[in-house]
Every structure is written in C-alpha cells, then in structure tokens.
Short mmCIF file of C-alpha atoms in Angstrom, two decimals:
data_model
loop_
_atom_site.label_atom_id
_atom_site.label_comp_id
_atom_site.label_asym_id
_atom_site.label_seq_id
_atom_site.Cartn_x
_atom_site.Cartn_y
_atom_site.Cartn_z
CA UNK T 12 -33.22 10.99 43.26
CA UNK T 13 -29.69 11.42 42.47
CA UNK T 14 -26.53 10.62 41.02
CA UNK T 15 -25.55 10.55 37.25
CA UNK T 16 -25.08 7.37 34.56
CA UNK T 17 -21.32 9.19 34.48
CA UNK T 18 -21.39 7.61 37.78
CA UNK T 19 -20.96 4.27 36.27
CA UNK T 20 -17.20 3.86 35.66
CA UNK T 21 -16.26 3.74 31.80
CA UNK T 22 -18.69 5.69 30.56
CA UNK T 23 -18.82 9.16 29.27
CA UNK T 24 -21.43 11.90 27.96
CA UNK T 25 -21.44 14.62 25.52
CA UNK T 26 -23.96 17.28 24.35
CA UNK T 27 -24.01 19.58 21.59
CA UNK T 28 -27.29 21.92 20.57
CA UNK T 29 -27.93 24.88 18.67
CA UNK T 30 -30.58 26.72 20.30
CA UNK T 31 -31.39 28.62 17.67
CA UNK T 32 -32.65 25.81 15.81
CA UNK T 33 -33.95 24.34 18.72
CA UNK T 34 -32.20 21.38 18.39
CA UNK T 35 -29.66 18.91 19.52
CA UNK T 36 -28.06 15.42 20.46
CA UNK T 37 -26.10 13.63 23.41
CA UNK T 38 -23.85 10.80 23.10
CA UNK T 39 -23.06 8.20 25.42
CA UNK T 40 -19.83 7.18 24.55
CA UNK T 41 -18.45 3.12 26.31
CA UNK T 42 -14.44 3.12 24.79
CA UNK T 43 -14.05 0.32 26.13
CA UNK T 44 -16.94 -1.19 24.71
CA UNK T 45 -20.44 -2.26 26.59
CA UNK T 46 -22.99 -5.23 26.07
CA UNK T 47 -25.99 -3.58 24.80
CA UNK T 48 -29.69 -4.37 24.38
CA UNK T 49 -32.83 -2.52 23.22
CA UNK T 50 -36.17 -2.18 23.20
CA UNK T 51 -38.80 -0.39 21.11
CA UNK T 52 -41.83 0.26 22.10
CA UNK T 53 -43.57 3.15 20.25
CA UNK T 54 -45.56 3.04 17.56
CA UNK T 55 -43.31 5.51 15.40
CA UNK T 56 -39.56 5.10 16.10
CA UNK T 57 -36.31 6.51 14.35
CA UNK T 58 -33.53 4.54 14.78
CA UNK T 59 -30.26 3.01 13.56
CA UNK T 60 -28.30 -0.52 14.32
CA UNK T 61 -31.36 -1.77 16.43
CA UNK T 62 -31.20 -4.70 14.62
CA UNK T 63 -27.14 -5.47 14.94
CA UNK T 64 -28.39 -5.71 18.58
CA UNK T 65 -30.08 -8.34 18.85
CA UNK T 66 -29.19 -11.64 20.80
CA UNK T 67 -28.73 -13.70 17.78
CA UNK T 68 -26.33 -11.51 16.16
CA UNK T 69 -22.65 -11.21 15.56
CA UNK T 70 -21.43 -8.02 17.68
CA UNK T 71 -21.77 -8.46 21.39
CA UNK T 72 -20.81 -4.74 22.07
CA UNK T 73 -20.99 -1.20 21.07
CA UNK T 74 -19.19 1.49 21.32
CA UNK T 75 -21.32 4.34 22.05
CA UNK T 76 -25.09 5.38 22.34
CA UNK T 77 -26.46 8.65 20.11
CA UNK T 78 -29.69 10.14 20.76
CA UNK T 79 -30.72 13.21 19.07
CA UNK T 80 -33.41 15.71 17.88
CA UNK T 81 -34.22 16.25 14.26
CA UNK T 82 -36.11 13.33 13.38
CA UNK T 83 -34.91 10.67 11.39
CA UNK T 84 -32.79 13.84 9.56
CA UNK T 85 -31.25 13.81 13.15
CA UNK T 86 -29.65 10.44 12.50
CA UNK T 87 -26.89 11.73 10.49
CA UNK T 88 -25.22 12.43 13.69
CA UNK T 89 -24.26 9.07 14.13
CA UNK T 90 -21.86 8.83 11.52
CA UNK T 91 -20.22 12.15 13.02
CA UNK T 92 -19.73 9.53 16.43
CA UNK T 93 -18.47 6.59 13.77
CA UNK T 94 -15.81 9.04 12.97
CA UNK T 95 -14.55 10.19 16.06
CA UNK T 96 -14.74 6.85 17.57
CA UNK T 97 -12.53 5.64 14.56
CA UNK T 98 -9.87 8.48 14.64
CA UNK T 99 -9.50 6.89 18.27
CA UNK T 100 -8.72 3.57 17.09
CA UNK T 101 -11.99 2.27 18.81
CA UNK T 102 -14.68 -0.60 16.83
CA UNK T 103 -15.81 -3.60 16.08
CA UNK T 104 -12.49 -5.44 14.53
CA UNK T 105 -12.79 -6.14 11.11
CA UNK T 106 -9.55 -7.33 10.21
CA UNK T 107 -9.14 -4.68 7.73
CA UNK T 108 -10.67 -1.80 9.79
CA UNK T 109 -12.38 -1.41 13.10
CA UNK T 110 -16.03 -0.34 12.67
CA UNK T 111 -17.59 1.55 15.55
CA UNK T 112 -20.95 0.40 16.85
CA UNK T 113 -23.10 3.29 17.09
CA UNK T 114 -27.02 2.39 17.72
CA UNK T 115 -28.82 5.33 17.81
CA UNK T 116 -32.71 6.96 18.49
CA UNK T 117 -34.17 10.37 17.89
CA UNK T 118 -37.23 12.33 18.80
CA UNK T 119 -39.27 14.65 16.39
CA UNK T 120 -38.51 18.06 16.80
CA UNK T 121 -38.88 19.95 14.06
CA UNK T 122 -41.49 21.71 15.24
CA UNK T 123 -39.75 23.80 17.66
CA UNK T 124 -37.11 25.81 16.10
CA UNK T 125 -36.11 25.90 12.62
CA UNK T 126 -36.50 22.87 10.58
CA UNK T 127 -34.31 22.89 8.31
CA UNK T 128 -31.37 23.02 10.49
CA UNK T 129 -30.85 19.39 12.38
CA UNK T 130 -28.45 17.77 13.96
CA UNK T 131 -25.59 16.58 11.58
CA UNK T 132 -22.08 14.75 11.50
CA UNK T 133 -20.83 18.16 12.48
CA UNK T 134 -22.86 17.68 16.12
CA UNK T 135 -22.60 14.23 16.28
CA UNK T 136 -18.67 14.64 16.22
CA UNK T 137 -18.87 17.95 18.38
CA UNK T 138 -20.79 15.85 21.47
CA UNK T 139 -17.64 13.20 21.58
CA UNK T 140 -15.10 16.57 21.84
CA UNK T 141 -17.57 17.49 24.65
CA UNK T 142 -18.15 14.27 26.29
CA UNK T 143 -17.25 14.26 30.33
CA UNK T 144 -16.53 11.49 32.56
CA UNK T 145 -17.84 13.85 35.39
CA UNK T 146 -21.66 15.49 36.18
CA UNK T 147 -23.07 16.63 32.59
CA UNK T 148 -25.60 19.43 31.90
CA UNK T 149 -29.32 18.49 31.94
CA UNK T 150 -32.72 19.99 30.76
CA UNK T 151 -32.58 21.67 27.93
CA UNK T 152 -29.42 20.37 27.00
CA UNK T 153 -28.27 17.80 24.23
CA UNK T 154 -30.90 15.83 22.60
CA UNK T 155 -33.55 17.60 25.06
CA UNK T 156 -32.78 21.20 24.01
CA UNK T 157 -36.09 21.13 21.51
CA UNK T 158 -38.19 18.60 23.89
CA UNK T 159 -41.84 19.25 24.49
CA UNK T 160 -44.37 17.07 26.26
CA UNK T 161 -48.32 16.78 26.84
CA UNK T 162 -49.26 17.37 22.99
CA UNK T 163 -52.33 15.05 22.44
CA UNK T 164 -54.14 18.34 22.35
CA UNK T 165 -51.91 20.64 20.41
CA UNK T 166 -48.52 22.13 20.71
CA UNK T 167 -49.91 25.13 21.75
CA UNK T 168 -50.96 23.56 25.32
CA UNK T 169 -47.13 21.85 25.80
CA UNK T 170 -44.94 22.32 27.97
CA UNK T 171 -41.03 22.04 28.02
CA UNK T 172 -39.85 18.78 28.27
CA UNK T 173 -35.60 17.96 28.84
CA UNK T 174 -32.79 15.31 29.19
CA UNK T 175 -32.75 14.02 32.65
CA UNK T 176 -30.32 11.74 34.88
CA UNK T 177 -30.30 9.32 37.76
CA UNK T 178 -28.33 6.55 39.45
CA UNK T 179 -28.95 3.83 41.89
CA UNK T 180 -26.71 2.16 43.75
CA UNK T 181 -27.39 -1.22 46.23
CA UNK T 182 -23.81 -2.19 47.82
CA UNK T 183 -21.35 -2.08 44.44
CA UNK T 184 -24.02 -2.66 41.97
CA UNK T 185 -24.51 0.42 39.97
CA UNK T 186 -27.87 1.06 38.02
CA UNK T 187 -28.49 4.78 36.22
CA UNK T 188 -30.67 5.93 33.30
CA UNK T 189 -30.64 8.82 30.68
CA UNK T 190 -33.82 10.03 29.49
CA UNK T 191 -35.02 12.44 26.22
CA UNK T 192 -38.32 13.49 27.39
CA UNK T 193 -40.59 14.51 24.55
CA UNK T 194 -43.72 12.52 24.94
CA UNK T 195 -47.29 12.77 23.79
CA UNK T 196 -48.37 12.39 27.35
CA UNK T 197 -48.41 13.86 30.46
CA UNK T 198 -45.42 13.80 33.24
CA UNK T 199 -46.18 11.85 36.26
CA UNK T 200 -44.92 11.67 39.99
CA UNK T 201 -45.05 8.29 40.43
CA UNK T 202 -45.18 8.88 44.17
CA UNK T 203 -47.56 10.86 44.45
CA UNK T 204 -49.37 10.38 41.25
CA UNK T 205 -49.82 14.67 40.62
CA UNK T 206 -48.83 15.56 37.00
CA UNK T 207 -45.64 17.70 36.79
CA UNK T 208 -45.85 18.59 33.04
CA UNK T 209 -48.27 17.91 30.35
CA UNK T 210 -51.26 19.32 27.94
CA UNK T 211 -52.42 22.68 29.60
CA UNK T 212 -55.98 24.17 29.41
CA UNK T 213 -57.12 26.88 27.03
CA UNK T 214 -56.09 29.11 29.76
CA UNK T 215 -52.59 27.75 30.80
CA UNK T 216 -52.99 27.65 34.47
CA UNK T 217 -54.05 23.82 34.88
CA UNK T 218 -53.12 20.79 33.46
CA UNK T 219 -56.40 18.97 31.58
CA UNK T 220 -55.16 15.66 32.32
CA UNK T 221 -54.96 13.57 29.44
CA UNK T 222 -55.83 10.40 30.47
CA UNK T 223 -59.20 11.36 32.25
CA UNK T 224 -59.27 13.68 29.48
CA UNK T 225 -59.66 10.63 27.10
CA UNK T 226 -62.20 8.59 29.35
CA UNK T 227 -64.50 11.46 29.59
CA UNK T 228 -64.52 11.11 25.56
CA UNK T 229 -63.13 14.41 24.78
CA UNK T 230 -60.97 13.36 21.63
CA UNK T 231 -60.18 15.28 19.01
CA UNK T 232 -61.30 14.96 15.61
CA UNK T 233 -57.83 15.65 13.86
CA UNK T 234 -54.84 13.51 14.58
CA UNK T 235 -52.89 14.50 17.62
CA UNK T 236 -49.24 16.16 17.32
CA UNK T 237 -46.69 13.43 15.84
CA UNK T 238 -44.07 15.29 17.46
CA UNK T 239 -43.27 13.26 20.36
CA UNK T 240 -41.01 10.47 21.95
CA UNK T 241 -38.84 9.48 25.18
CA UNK T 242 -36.21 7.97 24.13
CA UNK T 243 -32.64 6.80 26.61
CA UNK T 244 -30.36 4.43 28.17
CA UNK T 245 -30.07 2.49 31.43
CA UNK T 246 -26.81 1.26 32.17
CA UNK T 247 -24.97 -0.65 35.31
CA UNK T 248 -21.34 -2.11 35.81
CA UNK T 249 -23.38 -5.57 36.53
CA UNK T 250 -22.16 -8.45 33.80
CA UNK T 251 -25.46 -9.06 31.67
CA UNK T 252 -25.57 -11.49 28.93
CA UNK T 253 -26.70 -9.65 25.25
CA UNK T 254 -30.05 -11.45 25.84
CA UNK T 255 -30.01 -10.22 29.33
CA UNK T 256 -29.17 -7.02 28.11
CA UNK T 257 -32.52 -6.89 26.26
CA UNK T 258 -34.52 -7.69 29.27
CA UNK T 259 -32.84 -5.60 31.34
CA UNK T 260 -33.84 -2.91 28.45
CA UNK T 261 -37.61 -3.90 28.23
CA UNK T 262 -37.89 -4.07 32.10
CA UNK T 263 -36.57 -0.56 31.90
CA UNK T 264 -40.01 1.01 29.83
CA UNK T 265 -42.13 0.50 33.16
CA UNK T 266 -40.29 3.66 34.29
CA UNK T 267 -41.99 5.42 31.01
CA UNK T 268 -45.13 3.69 31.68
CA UNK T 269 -45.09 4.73 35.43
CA UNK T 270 -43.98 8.38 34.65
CA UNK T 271 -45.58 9.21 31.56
CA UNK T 272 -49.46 8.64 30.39
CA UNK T 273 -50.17 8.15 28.04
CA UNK T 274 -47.27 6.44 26.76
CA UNK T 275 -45.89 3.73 23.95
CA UNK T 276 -48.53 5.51 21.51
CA UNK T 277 -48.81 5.34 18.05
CA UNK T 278 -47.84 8.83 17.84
CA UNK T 279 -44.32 7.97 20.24
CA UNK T 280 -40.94 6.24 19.55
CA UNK T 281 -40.29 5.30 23.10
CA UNK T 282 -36.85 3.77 22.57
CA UNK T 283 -34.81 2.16 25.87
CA UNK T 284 -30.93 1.42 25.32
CA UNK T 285 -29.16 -1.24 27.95
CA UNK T 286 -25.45 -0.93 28.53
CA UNK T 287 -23.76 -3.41 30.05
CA UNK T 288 -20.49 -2.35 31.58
CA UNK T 289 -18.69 -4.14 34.30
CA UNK T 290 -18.45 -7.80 36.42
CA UNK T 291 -20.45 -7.27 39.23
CA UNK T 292 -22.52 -10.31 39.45
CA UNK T 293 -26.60 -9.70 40.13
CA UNK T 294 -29.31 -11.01 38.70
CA UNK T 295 -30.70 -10.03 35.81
CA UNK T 296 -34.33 -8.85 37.31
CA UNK T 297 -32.81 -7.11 40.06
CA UNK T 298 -31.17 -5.06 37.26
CA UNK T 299 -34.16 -4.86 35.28
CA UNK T 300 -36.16 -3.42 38.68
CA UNK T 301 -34.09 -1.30 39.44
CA UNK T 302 -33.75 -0.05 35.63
CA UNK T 303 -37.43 1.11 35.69
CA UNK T 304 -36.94 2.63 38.51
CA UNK T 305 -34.09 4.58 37.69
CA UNK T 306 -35.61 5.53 34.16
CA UNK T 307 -38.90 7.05 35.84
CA UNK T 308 -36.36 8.88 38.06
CA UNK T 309 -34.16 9.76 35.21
CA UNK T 310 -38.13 11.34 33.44
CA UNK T 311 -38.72 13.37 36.70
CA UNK T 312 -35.24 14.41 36.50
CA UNK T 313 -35.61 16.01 32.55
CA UNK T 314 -38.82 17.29 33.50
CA UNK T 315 -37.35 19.30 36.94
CA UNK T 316 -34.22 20.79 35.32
CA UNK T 317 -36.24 21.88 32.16
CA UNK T 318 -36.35 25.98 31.80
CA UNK T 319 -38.82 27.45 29.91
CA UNK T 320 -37.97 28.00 26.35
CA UNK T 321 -39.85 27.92 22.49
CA UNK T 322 -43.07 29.69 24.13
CA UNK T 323 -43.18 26.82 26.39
CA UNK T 324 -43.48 26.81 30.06
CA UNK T 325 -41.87 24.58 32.22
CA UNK T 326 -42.17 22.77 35.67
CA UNK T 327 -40.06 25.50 36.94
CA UNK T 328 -42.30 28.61 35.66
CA UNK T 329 -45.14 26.64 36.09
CA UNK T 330 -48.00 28.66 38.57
#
C-alpha cells in the first residue's frame, strides 16, 4: 500500500489534536468543490448534513469533509470549517451569502483522555490553517489521536487504533481513502487473514479473537464498550454522478467489512464519505472496487502508523 488521498489533485488535509485530552479532528477540505455521497452503516452514528447529500437533493457539492473525536460534542468543529471556508469566499451560493457544505462524522472518544475537553470551532478552524496539499501526518494524528479498537470485551483489552491513508492509481484514474479507526472489532489483514490489532487476553500477549470468541459463546453479560466507530472518505478525480457518488460510497464499506470484524455493529457508527473530484471517465463499479479496496488499505494503514499511547499498545509495541 501506498500513496495519500492528497494525491488526488484539489484536495487538501488538515489535523489538529490536543493530546492531552486525547482528542482531535481532520478535515478534508475540496475549494473547489467535490460531488459527494455517503453511506451509514453503523448502528450508532454522529453526524451532520448526511441528509443534504442525498441524490434527490438540492446541493450537488460540498466543500469540505470533517471527521472528529468527541462524540456528537465533537461536531461543533464543523462550524469552525463553515467559518474558515466562508472567510475564503468558498459555499454553496445563496444569492445573499455563500454557505459552505460541511458534512461531517465523529467517533466516541471520551473515554480516553479527558472528557470534558472536545474538539470545538477553535479545532475545527485550526485543521483548515493546517491543511496540506502534500503527505499529512497519520496514526495518532487528527481525528485518530484518541482511537482505540477491539473493545467488545472491555477497554482494558484495546489496543491503539489511528487515522490511516492510501491511494490507487490504474492509468490516470485516481482512487484513495482516509480512515478513523476506532472500531468495536478486531483489525484484519485481509491477505493473510492474521489480526493486527484487536481485544487482547487477560494477559496482553495474544489477541482472543473476537469473532471465534463469539461462536464459542463466550459473551458477556453487560453491554460491550459504546466507544467505537471507523469512520472516512474515499475520493478519486473520476466524474461520478451524486447518485453514483453514493454507490461509490456504499461499495467503499466492504473495505471495513474485509478489515475489521466484527463490524457495522450496533455499538459502531461506521460512516464512508465519497468525493468526487475530477473528469476522468470510468465506471462507476470500477470506482466503487477499487474504493473498498483502498479503504481496507487506508484501515491497515491507521492501524501500522499507530504508536502506543492512553495505556494502550499498539501494532508497533505489540510482542
């Protein structure tokens, strides 16, 4: 795996985090403007102007992408995006003002640093000033500073999770993905199928598997940790449609469902993001395959670049 969504001309990506807290956000900023399409699939999303996207209604584009930590307090970084984008003349035209388009997602945090301090308009506004055009930071980073994954058995068995990149590229078409990786289940190889991060033993020095975990019947009585959620983006400099868009986005969860299991629980938000950015022609499903491909990629890429941090170990400390 390689390559970055910055790769994709037009588009540009910021971070900002407090560590202390444990928290942060990223923003995916499109100036220019970008088709967009979504997709939710978990059973306990926060989000914003999801339904603004849809194929039947009025705005076509949007103007940037926020994903952040802090739960749905973590949305109020969004309007700190609204406002840069609108000091820069950039929105959805009005007549008597142009309104930035600002769709947003967050995972649950809170249970990582300090609560009470989330990501605000302060951040939100912070990641534009920061946003690059070139290679950005990843792991524990943005949005993915306070990520955890394999919880179904406690926070105390997780393991860092991180924001992760990749990019492929088939002649001039351009596909990439941005992930937040925070999920209730375990981390995947698709390729080999090993877990790379997930819900350790009582011990910490194997993984317990989830999955078989669950088939062997060993379920806990209490509910398992509501702190989860991968949410991203896949974007390419292929023309899509708004409806296409929304394919392209719901093609793109395979790469959860290959790199994460479980995954699209009632306990996740799993929220996928489609930007649509340039005029290569392709077809639609050749977008959409190689979307889920470059979203697992994008998982494996959070997961690799993670440090350990929060009490948590990470693939890198890891044995």
């Amino acid at each position: 795996m390689s390559g970055y969504l910055t790769d994709i001309e037009g588009i540009k990506i910021g971070h900002a985090q407090d560590y202390e807290a444990g928290t942060g956000c990223t923003v995916i900023l499109c100036p220019k403007g970008a088709i967009g399409g979504v997709d939710v699939r978990g059973g306990a999303p926060g989000t914003r102007e999801t339904d603004l996207m849809a194929p039947e209604n009025l705005v076509e584009k949007v103007n940037a992408i926020y994903l952040s930590g802090g739960s749905a307090f973590g949305l109020d970084g969004a309007s700190g995006v609204m406002q840069y984008l609108s000091e820069n003349g950039i929105g959805f035209d009005t007549g008597a003002v142009k309104v930035p388009i600002v769709p947003a997602a967050v995972i649950f945090d809170l249970d990582v640093g300090n609560p009470m301090k989330r990501p605000d308009f302060n951040m939100g506004y912070e990641a534009c000033i920061n946003a690059t055009e070139k290679d950005f930071d990843l792991g524990n980073v943005g949005a993915g500073t306070g990520a955890t994954v394999g919880k179904y058995f406690g926070n105390e068995f997780s393991m860092k999770g991180g924001l992760g990149t990749s990019l492929i590229q088939i002649g001039e078409l351009k596909v990439g993905a941005l992930a937040v990786v925070n999920a209730l289940g375990d981390v995947i190889d698709p390729e080999t199928g090993n877990i790379l991060a997930g819900a350790l033993n009582k011990t910490k020095t194997d993984f317990i598997n989830t999955v078989n975990a669950i088939r062997s019947g060993l379920i806990l009585g209490n509910n398992p940790s509501i702190a989860n959620t991968t949410i991203g983006a896949v974007a390419t400099n292929a023309r899509l449609s708004k409806s296409a868009a929304h394919k392209v986005a719901s093609m793109a969860h395979d790469g959860l469902a290959r790199a994460i299991r479980p995954v699209h629980t009632m306990f996740d938000g799993d929220t996928v993001f489609c930007l649509s950015i340039g005029d290569i022609k392709a077809e639609p499903s050749i977008v959409g395959i190689l979307a889920a491909e470059a979203m697992a990629e994008a998982i494996i890429s959070g997961i690799k670049n993670a440090e350990p941090m929060y009490g948590r170990i990470s693939f890198k400390s890891f044995k």
